[in-house]
Coordinates of N, CA and C and ligand atoms in Angstrom, one line a residue:
X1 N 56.8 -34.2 -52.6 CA 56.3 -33.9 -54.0 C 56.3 -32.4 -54.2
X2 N 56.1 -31.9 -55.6 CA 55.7 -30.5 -55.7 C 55.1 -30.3 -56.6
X3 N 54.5 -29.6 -57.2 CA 53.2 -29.2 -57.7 C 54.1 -28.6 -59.4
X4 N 54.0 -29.4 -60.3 CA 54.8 -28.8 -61.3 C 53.7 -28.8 -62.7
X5 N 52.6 -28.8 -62.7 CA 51.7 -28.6 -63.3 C 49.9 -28.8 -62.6
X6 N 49.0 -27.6 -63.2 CA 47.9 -27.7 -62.1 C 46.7 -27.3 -63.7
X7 N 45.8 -28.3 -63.6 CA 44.9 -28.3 -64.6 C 43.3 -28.0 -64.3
X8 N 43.5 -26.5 -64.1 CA 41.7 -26.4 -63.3 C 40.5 -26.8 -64.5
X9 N 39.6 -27.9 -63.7 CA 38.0 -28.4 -64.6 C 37.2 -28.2 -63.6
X10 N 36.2 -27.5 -63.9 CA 35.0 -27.3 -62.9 C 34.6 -28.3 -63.1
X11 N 33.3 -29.1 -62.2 CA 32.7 -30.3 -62.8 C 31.8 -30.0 -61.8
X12 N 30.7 -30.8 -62.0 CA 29.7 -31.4 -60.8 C 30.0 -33.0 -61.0
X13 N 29.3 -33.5 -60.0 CA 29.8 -34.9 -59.5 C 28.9 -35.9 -59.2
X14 N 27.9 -35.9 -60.3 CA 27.7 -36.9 -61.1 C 28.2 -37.7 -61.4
X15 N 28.3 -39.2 -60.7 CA 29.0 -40.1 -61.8 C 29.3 -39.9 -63.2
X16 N 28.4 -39.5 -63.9 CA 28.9 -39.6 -64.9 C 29.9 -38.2 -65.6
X17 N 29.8 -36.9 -65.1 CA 30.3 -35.6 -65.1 C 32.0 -36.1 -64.5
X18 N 32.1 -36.5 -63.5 CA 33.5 -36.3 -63.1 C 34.5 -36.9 -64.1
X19 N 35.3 -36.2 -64.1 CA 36.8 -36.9 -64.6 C 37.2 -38.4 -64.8
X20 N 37.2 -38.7 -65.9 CA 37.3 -40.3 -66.4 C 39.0 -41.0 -65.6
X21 N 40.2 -40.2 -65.7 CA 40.9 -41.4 -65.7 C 40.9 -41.7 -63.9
X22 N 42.0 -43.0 -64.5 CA 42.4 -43.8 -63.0 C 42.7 -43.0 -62.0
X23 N 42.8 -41.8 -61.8 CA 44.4 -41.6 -61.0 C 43.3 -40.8 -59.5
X24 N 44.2 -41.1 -58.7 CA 43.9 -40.5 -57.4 C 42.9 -39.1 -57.2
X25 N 42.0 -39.2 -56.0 CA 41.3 -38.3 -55.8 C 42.0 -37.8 -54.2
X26 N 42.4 -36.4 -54.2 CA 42.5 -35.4 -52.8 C 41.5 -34.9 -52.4
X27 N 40.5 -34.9 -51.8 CA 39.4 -33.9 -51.5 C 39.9 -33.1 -50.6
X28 N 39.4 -31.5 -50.7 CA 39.9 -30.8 -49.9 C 38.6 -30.3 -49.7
X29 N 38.1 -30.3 -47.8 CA 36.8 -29.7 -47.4 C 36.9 -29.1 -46.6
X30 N 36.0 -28.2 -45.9 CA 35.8 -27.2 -44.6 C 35.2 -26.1 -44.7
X31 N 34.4 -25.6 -43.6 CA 33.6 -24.9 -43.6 C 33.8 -23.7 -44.5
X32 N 32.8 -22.8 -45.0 CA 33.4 -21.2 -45.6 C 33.9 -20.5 -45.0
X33 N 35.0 -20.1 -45.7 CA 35.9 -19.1 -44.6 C 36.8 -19.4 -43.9
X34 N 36.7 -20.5 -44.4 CA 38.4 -21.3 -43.1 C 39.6 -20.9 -43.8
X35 N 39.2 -20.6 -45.1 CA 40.7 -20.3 -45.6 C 41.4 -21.7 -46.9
X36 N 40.1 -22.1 -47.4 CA 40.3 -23.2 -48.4 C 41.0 -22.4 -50.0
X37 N 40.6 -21.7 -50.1 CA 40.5 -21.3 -51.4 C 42.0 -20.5 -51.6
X38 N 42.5 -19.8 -50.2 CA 43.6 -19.2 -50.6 C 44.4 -20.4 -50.1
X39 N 44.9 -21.4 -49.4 CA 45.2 -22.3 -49.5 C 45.5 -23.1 -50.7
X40 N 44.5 -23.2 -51.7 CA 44.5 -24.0 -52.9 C 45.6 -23.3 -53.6
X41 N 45.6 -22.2 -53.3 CA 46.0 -21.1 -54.6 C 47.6 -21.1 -54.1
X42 N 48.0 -21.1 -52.3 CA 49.3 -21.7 -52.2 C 50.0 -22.6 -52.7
X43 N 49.2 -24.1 -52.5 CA 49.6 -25.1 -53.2 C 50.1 -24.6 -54.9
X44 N 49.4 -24.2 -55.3 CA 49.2 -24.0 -56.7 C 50.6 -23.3 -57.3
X45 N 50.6 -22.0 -56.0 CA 51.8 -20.9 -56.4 C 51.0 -20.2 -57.5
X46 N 49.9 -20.4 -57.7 CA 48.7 -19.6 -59.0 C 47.4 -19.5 -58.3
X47 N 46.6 -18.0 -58.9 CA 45.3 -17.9 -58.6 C 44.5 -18.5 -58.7
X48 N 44.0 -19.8 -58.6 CA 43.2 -20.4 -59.8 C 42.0 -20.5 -58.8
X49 N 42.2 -20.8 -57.6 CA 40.8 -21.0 -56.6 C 39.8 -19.3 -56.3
X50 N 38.8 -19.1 -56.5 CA 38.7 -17.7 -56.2 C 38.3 -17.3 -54.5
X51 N 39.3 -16.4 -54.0 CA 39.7 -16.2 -52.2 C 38.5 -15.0 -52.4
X52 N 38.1 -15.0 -50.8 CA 37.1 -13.9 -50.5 C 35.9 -14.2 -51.7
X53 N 35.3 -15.2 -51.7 CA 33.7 -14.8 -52.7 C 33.1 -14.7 -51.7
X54 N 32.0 -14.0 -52.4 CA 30.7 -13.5 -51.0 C 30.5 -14.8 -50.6
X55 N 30.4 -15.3 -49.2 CA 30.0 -16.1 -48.9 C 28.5 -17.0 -49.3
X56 N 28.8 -18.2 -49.2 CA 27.9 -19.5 -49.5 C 27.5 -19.2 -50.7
X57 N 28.6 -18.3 -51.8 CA 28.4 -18.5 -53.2 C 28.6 -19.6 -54.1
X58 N 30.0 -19.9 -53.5 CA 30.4 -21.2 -54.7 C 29.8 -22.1 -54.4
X59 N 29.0 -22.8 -55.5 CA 29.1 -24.0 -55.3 C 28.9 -25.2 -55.9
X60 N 30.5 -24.6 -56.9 CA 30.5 -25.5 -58.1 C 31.8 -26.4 -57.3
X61 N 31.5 -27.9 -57.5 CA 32.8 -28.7 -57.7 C 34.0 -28.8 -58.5
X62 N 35.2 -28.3 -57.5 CA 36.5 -27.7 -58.8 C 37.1 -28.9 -58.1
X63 N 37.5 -29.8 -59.9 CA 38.8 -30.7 -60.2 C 40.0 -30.3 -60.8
X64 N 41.1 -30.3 -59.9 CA 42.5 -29.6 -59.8 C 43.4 -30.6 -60.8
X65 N 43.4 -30.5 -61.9 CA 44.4 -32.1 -62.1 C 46.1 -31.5 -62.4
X66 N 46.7 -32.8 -61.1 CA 47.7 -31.8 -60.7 C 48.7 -33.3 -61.1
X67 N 50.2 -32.1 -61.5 CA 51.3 -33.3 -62.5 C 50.7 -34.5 -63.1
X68 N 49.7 -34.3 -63.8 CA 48.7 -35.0 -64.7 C 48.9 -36.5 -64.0
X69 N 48.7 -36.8 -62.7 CA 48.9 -38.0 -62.1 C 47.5 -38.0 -61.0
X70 N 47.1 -37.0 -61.0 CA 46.0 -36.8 -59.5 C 45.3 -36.0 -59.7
X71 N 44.3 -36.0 -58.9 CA 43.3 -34.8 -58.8 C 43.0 -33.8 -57.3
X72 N 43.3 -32.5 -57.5 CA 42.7 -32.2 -56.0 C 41.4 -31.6 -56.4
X73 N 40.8 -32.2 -55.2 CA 39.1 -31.7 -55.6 C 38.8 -30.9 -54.5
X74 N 38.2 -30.0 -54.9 CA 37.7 -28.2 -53.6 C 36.5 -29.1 -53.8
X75 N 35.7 -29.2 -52.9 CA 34.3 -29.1 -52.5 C 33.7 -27.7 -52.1
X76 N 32.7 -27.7 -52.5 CA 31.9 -26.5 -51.4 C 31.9 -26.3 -50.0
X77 N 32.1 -24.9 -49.7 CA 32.5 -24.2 -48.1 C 31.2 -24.9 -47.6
X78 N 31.2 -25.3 -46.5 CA 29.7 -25.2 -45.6 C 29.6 -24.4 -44.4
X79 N 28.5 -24.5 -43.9 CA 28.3 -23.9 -42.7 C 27.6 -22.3 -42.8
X80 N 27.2 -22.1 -44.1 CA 26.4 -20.7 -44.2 C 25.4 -20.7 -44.1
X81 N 24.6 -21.9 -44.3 CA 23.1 -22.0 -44.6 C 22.6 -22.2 -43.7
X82 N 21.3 -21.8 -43.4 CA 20.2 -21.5 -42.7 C 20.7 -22.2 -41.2
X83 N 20.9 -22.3 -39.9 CA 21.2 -22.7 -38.5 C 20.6 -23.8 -38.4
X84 N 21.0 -25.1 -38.1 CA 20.2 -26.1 -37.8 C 20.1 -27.1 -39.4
X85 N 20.5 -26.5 -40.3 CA 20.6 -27.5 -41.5 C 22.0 -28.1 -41.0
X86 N 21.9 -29.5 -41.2 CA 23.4 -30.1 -41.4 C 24.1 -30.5 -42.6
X87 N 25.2 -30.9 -42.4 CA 26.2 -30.8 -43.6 C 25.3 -31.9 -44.9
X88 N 24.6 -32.9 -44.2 CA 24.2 -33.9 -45.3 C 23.3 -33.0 -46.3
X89 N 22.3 -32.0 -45.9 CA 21.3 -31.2 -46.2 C 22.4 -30.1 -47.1
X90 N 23.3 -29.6 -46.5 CA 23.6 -28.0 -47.3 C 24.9 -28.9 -48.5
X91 N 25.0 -30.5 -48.1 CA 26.5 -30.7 -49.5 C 25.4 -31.4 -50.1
X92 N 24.6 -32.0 -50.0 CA 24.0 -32.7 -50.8 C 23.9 -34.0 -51.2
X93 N 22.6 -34.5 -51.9 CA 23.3 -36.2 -52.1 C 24.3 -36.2 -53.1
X94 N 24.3 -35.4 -53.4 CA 25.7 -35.7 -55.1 C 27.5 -36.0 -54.1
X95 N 27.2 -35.1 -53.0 CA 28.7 -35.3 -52.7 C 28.8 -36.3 -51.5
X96 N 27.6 -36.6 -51.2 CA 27.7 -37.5 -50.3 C 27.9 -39.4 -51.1
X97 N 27.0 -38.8 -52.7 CA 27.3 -39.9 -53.2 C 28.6 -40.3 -54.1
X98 N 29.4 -39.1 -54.3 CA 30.5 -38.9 -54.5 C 31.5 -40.2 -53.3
X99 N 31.7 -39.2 -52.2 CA 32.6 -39.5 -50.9 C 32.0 -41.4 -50.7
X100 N 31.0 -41.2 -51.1 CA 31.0 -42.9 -50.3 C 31.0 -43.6 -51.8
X101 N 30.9 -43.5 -53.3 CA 31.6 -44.6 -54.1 C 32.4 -44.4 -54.9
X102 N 33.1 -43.4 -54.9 CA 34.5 -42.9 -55.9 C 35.4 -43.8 -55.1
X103 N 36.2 -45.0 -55.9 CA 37.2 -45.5 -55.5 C 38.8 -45.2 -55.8
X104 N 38.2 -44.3 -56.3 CA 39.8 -43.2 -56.5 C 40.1 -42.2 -55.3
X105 N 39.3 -42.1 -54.0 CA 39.4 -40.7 -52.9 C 40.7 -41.4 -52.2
X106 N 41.4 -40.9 -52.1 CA 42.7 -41.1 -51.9 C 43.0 -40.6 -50.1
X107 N 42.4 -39.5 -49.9 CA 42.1 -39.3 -48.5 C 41.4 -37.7 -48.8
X108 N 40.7 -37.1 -47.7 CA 40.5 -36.0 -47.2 C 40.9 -35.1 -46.6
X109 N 41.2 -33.8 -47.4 CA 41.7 -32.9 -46.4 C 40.8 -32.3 -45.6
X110 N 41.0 -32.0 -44.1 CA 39.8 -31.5 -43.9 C 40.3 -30.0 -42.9
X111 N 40.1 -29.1 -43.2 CA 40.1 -27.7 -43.2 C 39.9 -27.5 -41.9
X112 N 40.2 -26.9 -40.6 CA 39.7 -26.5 -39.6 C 40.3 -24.9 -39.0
X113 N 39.9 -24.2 -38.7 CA 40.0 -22.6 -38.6 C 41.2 -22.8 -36.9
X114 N 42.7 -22.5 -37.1 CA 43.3 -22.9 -35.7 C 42.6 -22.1 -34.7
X115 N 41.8 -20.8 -34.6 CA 41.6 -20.0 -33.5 C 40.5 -20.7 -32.9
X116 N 39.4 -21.6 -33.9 CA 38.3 -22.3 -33.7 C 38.0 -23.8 -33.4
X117 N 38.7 -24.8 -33.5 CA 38.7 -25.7 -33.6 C 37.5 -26.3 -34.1
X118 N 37.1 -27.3 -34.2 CA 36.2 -27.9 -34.9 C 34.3 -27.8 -34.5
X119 N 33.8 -27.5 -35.6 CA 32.7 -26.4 -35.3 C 31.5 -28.1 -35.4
X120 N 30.6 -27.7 -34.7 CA 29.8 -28.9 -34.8 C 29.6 -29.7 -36.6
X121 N 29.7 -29.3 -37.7 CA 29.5 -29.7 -39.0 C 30.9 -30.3 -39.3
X122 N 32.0 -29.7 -38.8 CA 33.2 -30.4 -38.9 C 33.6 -31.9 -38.1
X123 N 32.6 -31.6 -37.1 CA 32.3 -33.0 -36.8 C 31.7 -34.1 -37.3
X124 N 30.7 -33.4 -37.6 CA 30.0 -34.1 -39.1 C 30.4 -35.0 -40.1
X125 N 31.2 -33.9 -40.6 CA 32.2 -34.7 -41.8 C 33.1 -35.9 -41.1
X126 N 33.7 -35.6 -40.1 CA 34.6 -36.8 -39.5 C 33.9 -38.0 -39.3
X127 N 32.2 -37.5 -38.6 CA 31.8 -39.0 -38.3 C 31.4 -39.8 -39.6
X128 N 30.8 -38.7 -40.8 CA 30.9 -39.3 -42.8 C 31.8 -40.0 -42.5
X129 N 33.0 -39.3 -42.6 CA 34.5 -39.7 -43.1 C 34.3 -41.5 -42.8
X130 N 34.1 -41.5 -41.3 CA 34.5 -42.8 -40.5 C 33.7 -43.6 -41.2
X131 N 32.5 -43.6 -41.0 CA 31.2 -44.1 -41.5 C 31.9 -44.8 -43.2
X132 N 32.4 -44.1 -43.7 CA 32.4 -44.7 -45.2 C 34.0 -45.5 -44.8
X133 N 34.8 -44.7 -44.2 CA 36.9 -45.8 -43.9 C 37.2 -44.3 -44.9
X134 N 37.1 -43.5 -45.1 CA 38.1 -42.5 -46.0 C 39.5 -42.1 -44.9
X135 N 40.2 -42.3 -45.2 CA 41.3 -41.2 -44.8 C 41.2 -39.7 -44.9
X136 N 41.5 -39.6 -43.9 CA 42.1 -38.1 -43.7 C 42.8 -37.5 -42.8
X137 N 43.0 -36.3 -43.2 CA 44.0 -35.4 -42.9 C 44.0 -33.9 -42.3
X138 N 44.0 -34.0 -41.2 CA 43.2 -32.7 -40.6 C 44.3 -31.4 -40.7
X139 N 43.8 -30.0 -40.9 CA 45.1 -29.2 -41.2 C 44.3 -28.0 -40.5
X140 N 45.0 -27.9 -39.7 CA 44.6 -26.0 -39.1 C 45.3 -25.0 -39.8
X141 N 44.1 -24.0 -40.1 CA 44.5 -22.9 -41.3 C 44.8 -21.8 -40.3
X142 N 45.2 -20.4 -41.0 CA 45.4 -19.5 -40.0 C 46.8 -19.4 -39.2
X143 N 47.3 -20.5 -39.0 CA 47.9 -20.7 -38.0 C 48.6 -19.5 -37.2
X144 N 48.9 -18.7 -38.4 CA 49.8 -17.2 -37.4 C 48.9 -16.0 -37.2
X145 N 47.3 -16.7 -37.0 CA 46.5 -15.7 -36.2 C 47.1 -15.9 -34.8
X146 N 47.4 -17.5 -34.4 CA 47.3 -17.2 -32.9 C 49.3 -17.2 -32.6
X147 N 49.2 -17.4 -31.3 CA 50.9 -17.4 -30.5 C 51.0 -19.0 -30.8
X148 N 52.5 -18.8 -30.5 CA 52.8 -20.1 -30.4 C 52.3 -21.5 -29.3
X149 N 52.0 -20.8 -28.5 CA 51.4 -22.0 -27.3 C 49.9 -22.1 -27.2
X150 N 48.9 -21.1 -27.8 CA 47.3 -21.4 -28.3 C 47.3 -22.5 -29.4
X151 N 48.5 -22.3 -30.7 CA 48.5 -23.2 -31.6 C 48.8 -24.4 -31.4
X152 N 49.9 -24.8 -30.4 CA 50.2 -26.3 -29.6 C 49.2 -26.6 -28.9
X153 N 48.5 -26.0 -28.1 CA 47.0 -26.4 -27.4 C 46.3 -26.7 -28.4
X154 N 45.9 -25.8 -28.9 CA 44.7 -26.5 -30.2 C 45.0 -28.0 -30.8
X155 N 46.2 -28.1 -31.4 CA 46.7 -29.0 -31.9 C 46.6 -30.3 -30.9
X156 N 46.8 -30.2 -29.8 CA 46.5 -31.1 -28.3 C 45.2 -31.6 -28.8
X157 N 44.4 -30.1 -28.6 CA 42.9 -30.5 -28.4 C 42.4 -31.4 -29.3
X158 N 42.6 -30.6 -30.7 CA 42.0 -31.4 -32.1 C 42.7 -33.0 -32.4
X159 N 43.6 -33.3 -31.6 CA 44.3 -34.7 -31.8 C 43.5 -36.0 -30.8
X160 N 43.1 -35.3 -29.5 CA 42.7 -35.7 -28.8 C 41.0 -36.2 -29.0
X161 N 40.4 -34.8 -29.9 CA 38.6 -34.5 -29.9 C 38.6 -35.5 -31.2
X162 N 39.3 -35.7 -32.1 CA 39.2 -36.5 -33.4 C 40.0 -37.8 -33.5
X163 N 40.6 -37.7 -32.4 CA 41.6 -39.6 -32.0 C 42.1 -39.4 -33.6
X164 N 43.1 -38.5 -33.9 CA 44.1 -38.3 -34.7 C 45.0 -39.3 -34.4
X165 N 45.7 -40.0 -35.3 CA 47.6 -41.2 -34.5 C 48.4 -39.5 -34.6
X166 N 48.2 -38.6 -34.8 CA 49.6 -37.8 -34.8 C 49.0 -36.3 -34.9
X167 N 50.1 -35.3 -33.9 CA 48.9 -33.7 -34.0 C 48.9 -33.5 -35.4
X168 N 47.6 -32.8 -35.2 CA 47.5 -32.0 -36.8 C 48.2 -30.8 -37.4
X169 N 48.5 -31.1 -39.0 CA 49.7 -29.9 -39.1 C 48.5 -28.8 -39.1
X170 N 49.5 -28.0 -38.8 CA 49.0 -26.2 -38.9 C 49.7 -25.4 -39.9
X171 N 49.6 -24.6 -40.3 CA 50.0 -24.3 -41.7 C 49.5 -22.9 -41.8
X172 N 50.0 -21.5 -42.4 CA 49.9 -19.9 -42.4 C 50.3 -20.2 -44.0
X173 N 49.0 -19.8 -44.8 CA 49.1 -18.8 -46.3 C 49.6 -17.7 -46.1
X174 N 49.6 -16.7 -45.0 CA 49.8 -15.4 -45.0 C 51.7 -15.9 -44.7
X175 N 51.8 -16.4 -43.7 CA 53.2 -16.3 -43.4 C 54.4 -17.6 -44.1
X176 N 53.4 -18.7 -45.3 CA 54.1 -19.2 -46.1 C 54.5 -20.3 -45.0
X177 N 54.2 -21.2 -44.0 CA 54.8 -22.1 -43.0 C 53.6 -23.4 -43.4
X178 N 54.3 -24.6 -43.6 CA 53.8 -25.4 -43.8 C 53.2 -26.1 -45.0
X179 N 53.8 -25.5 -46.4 CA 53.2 -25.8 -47.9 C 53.9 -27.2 -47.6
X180 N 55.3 -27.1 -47.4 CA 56.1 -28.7 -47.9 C 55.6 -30.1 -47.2
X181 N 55.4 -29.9 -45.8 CA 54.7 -30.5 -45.3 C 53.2 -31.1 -45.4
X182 N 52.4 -30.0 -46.0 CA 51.1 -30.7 -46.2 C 51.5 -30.9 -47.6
X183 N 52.3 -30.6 -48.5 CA 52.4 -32.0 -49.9 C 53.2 -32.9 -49.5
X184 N 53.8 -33.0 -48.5 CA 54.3 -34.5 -48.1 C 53.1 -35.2 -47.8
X185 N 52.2 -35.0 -47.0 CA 51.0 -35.5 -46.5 C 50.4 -36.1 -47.4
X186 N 49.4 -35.0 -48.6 CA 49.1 -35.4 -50.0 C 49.8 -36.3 -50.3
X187 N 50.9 -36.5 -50.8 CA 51.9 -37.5 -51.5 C 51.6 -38.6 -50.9
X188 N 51.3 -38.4 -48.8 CA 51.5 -40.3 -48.7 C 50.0 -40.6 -48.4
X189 N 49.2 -40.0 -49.2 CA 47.3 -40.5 -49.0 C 48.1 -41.1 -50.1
X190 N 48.4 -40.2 -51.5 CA 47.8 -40.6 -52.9 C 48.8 -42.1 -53.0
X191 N 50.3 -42.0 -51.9 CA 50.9 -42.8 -51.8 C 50.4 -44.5 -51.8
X192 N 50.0 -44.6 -50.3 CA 49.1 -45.9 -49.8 C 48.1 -45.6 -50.8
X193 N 47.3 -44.7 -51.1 CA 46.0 -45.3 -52.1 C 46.7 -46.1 -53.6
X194 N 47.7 -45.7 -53.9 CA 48.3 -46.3 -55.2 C 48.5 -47.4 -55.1
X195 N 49.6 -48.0 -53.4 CA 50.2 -49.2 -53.2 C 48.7 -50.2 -52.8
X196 N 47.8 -49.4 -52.3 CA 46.6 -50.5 -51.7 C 45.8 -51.1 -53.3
X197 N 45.9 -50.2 -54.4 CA 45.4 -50.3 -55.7 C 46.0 -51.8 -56.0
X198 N 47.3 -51.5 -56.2 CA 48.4 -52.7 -56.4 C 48.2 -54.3 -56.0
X199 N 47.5 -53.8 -55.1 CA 47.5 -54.5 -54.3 C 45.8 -55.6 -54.6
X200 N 45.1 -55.3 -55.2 CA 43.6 -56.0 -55.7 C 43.8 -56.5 -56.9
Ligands
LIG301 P1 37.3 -20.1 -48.1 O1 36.0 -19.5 -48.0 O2 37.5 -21.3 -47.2 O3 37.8 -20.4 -49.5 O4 38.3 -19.0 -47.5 P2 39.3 -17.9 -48.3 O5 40.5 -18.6 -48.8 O6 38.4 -17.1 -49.1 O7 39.8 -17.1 -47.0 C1 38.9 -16.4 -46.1 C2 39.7 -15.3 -45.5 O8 40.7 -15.7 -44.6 C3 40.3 -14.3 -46.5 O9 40.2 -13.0 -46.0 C4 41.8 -14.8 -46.5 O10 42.6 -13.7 -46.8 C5 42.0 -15.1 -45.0 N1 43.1 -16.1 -44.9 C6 43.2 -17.3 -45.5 N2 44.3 -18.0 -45.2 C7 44.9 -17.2 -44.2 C8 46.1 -17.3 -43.4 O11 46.9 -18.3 -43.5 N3 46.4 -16.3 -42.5 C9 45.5 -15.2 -42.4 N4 45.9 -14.3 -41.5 N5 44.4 -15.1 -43.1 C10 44.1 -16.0 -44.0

């Protein structure tokens, strides 16, 4: 797929606030500072996500509506708030009530820093994830902070620590590796969620 029109709506996520039509939900999540926001702005090929805010600022829910067929949704960064809060506590019941009854979530991206692997809250979300059956899609950001054989280790590790079926892509904003591949990915959540739709 490719990205041939992108329609930013802030929203909060309230059932009743979010976005009315049928069409597929992307969530895109991970800690602050993993590198979500300039990521968005790759996909996009446009500034529209804002990169570098002072940290544990945003934390409005942005709806991406993208070739007026789908939505990618940014959630809020975590991981800034106070030590010892967990993810249920700093995202809240709105997005927890979101993630477990939107039957439009198509799958989850879920954000992980390649030099870091997955930080206790990142865990978090995977065991949400499971807990509710969402799909997802793990992507290491950064990727051309490290060498080529730390990024194949990591990718080992994170396949192995999250019982991934396949390594997780890794992907560089700075060095432009990996856009096509993670909208092929996108394409086959929003894909099977369309054919499973069909399918009731
Ligand atoms: P967010 O808080 O998750 O939205 O993260 P940002 O998109 O604001 O990025 C945090 C910092 O990481 C910024 O300084 C970005 O320039 C930097 N960054 C993001 N992606 C990459 C990347 O692919 N490579 C490198 N080297 N830096 C990146």
């Amino acid at each position: 797929m490719e990205i041939a029109s992108v329609t930013f709506r802030a929203a909060a996520l309230a059932a009743a606030d979010r976005p009315t039509e049928p069409f597929p939900h992307v969530v895109v999540a991970g800690r602050s500072n993993v590198g979500k926001s300039s990521l968005l702005n790759w996909l996009f090929r446009r500034d529209l996500a804002r990169v570098a805010k002072a940290p544990g600022k945003t934390r409005t829910v942005n709806f991406y509506l993208i070739n007026r067929n789908m939505y990618l949704v940014d959630l809020p960064g975590y991981g800034y708030a106070k030590a010892g809060r967990g993810l249920r506590e700093q995202w809240g019941a709105a997005i927890n009530a979101y993630l477990c009854d939107d039957d439009r979530i198509a799958g989850v991206l879920c954000l992980v820093d390649v030099r870091h692997g997955p930080t206790p809250l990142d865990l978090d979300l995977q065991a949400l994830l499971a807990r509710i059956g969402l799909e997802r899609e793990v992507v290491l950001t950064k990727a051309d902070k490290v060498g080529r054989g730390p990024r194949a280790a990591m990718q080992h590790r994170v396949r192995a620590e999250l019982e991934l079926p396949s390594p997780p892509l890794a992907v560089s904003v700075a060095r432009g590796e990996g856009r096509g591949e993670l909208l092929a990915r996108i394409d086959s959540l929003v894909t099977s969620w369309r054919s499973s739709e069909r399918r009731q």
